[in-house]
PDB file of C-alpha atoms in Angstrom:
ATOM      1  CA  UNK U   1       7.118   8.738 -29.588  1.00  0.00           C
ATOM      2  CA  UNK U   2       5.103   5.615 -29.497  1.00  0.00           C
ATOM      3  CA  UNK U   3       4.437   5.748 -25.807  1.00  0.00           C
ATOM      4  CA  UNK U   4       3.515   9.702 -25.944  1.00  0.00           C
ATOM      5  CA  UNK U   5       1.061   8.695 -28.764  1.00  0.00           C
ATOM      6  CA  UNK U   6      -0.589   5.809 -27.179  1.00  0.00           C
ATOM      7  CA  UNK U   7      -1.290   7.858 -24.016  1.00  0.00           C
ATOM      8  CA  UNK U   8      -2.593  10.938 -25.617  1.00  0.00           C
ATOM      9  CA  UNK U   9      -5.123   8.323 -27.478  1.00  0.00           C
ATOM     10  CA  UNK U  10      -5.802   6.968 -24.021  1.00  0.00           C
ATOM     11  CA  UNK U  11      -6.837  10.778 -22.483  1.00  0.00           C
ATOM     12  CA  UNK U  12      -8.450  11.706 -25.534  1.00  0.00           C
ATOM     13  CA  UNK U  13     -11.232   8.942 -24.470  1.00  0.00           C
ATOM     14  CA  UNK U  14     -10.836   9.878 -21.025  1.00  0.00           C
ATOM     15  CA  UNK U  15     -10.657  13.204 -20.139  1.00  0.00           C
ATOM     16  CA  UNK U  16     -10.424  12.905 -16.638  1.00  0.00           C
ATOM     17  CA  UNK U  17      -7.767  10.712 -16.267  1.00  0.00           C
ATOM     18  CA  UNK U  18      -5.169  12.720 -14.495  1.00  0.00           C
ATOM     19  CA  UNK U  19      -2.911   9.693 -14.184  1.00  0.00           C
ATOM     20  CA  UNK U  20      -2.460   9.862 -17.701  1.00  0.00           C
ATOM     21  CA  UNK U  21      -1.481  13.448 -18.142  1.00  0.00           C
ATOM     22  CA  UNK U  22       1.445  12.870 -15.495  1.00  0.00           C
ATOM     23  CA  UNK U  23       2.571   9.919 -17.561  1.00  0.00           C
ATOM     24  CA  UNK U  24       2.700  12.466 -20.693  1.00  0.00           C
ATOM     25  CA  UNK U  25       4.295  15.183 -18.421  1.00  0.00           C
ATOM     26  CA  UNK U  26       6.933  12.714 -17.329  1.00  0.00           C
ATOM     27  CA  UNK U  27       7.525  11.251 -21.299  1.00  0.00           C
ATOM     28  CA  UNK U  28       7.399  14.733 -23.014  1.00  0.00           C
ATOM     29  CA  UNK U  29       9.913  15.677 -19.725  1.00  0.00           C
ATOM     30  CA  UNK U  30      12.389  12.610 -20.065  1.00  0.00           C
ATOM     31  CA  UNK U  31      12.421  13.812 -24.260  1.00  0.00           C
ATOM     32  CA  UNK U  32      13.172  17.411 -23.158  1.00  0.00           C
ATOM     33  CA  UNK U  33      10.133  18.523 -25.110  1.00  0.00           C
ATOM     34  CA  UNK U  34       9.370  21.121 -22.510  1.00  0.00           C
ATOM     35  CA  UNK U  35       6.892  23.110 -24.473  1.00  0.00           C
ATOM     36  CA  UNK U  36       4.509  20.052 -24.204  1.00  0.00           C
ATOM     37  CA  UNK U  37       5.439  19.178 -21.083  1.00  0.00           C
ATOM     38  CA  UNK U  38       4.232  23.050 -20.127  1.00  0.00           C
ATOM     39  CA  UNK U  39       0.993  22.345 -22.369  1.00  0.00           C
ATOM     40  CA  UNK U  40       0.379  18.714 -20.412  1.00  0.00           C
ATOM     41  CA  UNK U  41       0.613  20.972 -16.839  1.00  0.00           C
ATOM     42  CA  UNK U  42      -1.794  23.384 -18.189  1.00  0.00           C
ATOM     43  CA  UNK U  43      -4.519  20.344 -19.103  1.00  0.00           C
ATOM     44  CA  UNK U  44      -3.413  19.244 -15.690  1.00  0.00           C
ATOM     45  CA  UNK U  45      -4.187  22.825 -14.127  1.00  0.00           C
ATOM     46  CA  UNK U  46      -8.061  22.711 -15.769  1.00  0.00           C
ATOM     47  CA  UNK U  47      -8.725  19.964 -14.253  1.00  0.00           C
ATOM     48  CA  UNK U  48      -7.149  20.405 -10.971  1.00  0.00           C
ATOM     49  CA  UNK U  49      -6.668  24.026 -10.306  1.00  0.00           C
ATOM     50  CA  UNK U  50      -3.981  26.212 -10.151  1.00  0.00           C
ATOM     51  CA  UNK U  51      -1.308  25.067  -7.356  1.00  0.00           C
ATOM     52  CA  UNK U  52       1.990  25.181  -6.017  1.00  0.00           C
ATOM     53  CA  UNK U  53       3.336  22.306  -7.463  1.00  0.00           C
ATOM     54  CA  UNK U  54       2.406  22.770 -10.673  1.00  0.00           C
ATOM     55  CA  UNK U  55       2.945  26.573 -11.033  1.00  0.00           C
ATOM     56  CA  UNK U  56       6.424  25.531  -9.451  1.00  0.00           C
ATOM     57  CA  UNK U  57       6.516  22.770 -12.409  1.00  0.00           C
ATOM     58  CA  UNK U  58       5.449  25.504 -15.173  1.00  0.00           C
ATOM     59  CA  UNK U  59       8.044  27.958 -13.842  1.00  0.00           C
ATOM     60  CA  UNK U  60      10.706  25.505 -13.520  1.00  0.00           C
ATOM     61  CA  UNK U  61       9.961  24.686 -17.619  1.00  0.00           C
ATOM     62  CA  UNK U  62       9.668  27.775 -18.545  1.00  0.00           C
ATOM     63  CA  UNK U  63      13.171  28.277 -17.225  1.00  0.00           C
ATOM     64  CA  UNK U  64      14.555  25.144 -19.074  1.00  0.00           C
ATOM     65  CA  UNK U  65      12.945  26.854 -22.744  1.00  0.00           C
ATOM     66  CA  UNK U  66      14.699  30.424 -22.036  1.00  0.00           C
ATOM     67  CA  UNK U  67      11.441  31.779 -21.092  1.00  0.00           C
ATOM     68  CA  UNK U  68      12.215  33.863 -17.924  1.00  0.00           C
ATOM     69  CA  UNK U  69       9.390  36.012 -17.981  1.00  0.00           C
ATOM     70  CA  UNK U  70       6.884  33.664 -18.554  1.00  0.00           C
ATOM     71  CA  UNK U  71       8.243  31.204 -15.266  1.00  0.00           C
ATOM     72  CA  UNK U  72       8.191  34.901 -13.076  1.00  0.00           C
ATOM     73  CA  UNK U  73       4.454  35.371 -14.315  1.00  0.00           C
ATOM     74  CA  UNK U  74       3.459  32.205 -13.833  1.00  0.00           C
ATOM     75  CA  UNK U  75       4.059  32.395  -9.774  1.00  0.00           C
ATOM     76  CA  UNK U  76       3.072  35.609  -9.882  1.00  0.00           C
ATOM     77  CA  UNK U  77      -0.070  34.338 -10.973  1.00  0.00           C
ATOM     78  CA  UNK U  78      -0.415  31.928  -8.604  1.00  0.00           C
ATOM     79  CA  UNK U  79       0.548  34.610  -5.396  1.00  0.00           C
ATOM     80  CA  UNK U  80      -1.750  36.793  -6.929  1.00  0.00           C
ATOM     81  CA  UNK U  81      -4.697  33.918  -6.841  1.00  0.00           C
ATOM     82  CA  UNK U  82      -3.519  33.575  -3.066  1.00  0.00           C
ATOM     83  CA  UNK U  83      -2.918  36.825  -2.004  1.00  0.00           C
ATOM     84  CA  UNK U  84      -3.373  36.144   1.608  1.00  0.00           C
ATOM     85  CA  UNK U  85      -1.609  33.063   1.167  1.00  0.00           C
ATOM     86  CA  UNK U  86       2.435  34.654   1.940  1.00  0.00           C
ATOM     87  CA  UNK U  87       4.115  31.129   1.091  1.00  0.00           C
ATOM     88  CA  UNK U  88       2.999  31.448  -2.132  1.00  0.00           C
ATOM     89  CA  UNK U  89       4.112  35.547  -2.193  1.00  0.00           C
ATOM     90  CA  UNK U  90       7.773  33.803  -0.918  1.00  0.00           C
ATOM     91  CA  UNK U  91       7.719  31.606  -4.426  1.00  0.00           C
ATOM     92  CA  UNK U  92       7.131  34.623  -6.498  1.00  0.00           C
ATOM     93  CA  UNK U  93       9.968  36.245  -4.852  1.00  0.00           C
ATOM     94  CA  UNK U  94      12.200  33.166  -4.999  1.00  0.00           C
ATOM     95  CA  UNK U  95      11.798  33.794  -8.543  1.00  0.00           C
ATOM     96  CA  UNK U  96      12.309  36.859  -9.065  1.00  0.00           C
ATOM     97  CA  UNK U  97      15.492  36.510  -7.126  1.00  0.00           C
ATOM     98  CA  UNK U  98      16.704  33.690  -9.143  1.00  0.00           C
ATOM     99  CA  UNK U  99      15.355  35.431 -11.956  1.00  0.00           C
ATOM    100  CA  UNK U 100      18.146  38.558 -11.340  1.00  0.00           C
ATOM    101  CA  UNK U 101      15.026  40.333 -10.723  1.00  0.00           C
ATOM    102  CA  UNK U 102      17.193  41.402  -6.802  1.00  0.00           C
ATOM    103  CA  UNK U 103      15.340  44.514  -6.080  1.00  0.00           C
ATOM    104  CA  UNK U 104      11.618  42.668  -6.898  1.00  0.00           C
ATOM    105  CA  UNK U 105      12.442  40.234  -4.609  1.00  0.00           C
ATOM    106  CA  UNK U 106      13.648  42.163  -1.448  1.00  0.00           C
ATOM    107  CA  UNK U 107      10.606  43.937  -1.980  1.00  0.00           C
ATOM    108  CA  UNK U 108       8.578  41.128  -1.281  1.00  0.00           C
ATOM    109  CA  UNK U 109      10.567  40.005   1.317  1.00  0.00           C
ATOM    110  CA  UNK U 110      10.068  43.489   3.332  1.00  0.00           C
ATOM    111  CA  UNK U 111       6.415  42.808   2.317  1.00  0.00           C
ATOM    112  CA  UNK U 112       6.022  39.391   4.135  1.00  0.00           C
ATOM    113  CA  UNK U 113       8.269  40.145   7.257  1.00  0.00           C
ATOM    114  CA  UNK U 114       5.996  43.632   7.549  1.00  0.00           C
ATOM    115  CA  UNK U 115       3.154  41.444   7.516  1.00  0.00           C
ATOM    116  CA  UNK U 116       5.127  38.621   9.372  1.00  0.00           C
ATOM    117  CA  UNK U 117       7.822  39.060  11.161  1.00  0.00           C
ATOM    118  CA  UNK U 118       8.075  36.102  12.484  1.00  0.00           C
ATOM    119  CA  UNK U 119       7.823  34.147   9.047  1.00  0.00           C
ATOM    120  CA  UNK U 120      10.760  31.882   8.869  1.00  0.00           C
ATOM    121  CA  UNK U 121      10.615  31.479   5.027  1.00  0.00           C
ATOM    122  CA  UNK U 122      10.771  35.530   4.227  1.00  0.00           C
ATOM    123  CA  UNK U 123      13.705  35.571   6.740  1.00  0.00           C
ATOM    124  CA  UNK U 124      15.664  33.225   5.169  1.00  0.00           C
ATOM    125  CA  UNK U 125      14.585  34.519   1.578  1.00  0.00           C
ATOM    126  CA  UNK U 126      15.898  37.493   3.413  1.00  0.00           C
ATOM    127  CA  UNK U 127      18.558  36.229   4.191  1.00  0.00           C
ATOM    128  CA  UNK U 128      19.740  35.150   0.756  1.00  0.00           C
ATOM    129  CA  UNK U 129      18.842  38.426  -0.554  1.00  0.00           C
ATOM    130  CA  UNK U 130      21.582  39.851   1.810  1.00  0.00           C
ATOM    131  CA  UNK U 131      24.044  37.471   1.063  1.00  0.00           C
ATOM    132  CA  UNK U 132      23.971  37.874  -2.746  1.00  0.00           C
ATOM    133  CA  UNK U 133      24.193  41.493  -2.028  1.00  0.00           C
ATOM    134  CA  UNK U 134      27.010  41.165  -0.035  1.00  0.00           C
ATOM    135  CA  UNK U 135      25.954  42.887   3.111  1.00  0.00           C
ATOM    136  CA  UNK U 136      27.688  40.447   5.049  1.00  0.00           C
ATOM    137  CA  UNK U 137      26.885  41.984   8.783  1.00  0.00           C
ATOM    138  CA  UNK U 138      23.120  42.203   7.561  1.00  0.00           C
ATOM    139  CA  UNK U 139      22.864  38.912   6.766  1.00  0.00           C
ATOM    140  CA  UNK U 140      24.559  37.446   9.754  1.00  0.00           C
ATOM    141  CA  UNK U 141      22.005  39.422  11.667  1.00  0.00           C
ATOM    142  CA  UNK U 142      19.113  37.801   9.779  1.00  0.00           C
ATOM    143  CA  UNK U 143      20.684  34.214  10.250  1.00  0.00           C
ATOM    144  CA  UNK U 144      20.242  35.410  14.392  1.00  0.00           C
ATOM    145  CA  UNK U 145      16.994  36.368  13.925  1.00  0.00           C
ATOM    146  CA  UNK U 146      16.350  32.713  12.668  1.00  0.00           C
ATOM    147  CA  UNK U 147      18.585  30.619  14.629  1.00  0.00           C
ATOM    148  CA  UNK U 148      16.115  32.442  17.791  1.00  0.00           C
ATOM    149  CA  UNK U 149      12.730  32.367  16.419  1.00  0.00           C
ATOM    150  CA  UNK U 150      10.386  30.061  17.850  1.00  0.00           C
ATOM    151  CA  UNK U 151       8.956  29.073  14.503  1.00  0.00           C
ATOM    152  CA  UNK U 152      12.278  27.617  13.033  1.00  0.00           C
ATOM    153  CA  UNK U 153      12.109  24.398  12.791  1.00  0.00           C
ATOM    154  CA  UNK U 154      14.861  22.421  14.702  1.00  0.00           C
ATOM    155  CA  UNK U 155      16.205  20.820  11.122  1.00  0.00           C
ATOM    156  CA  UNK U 156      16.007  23.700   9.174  1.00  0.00           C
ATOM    157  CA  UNK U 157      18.119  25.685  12.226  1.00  0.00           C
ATOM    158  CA  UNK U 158      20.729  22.853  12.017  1.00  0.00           C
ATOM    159  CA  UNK U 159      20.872  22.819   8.188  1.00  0.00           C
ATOM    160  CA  UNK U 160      21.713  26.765   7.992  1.00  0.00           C
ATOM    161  CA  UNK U 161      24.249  26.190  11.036  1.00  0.00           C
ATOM    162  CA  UNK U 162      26.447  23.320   9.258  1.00  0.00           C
ATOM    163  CA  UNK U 163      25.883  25.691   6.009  1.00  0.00           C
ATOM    164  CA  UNK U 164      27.196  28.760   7.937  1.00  0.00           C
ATOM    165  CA  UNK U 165      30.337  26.538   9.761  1.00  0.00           C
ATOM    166  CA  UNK U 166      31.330  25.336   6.200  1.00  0.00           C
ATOM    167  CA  UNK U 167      31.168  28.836   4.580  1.00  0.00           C
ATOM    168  CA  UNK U 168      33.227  30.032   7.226  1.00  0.00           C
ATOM    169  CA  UNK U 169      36.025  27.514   6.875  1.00  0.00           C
ATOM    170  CA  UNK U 170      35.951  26.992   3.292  1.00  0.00           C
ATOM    171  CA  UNK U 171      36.535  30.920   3.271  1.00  0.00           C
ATOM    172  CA  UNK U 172      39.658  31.070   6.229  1.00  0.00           C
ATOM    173  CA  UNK U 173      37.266  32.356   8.372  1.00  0.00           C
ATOM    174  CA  UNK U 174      36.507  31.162  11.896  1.00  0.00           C
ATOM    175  CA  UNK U 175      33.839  28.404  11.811  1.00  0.00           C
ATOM    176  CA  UNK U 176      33.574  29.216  15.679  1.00  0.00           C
ATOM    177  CA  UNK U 177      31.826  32.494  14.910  1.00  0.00           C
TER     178      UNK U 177
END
């Protein structure tokens, strides 16, 4: 309590001190106070814009207080700043998918992969997608489509390779496949 109150003296005499909001962020955080911790992103945000990794840091807090419509608006709001911008489309429907929010999200992903098809993130969002529905064959299929496209990079086609090899064995099936 000390510490949070000697820093928010600090940034009230300098405003511009983003160094000090990330040390609040990180003490209201470590207290599991995440309704400040929301409020120290959002002084964050005015100073440096909206982005990624602080709409990702919002959403991710919002999740923590219970607030799952609020973390799904908040990446909305930042896909909707960058609407031409599909990475940031993906993150909205990352959470909507781990939001429950299944049919929201496959939406999107048909959405980038119309507009991409090649996009290696909406396949493998895809992918997921397929795989929490169960469509087993459909999903294998994406994983092809993947494992073959130019724009996978090399770690990220070994990562879902080992993944697929242990899913297979850990479920008695063969990890030749």
């Amino acid at each position: 309590d000390e510490a949070i109150s000697a820093t928010e003296q600090l940034y009230s005499r300098n405003k511009d001190r983003v160094d000090l909001l990330e040390t609040l962020y990180g003490l209201y955080q470590h207290q599991e106070d995440y309704a400040h911790a929301v409020d120290v992103l959002k002084r964050i945000e005015l100073i440096d814009g909206k982005n990624d990794r602080l709409s990702y840091a919002m959403s991710g807090l919002y999740i923590k207080m219970g607030e799952k419509d609020a973390a799904i608006a908040e990446m909305k709001a930042l896909s909707d700043q960058y609407p031409n911008d599909l990475m940031y489309l993906g993150l909205y429907g990352d959470m909507l998918m781990m939001n429950d929010e299944h049919e929201k999200a496959r939406q999107i992903y048909e959405r980038i992969l119309a507009e991409d098809p090649n996009n290696t993130r909406g396949q493998t969002s895809m992918m997921t997608y397929l795989r929490l529905q169960q469509q087993s064959e459909q999903a294998d299929s994406m994983l092809n489509v993947i494992l073959l496209n130019r724009n996978t990079p090399t770690e990220q086609k070994i990562y879902l390779l080992r993944r697929e090899i242990q899913a297979n064995e850990s479920s008695s099936r063969d990890s030749t496949k």
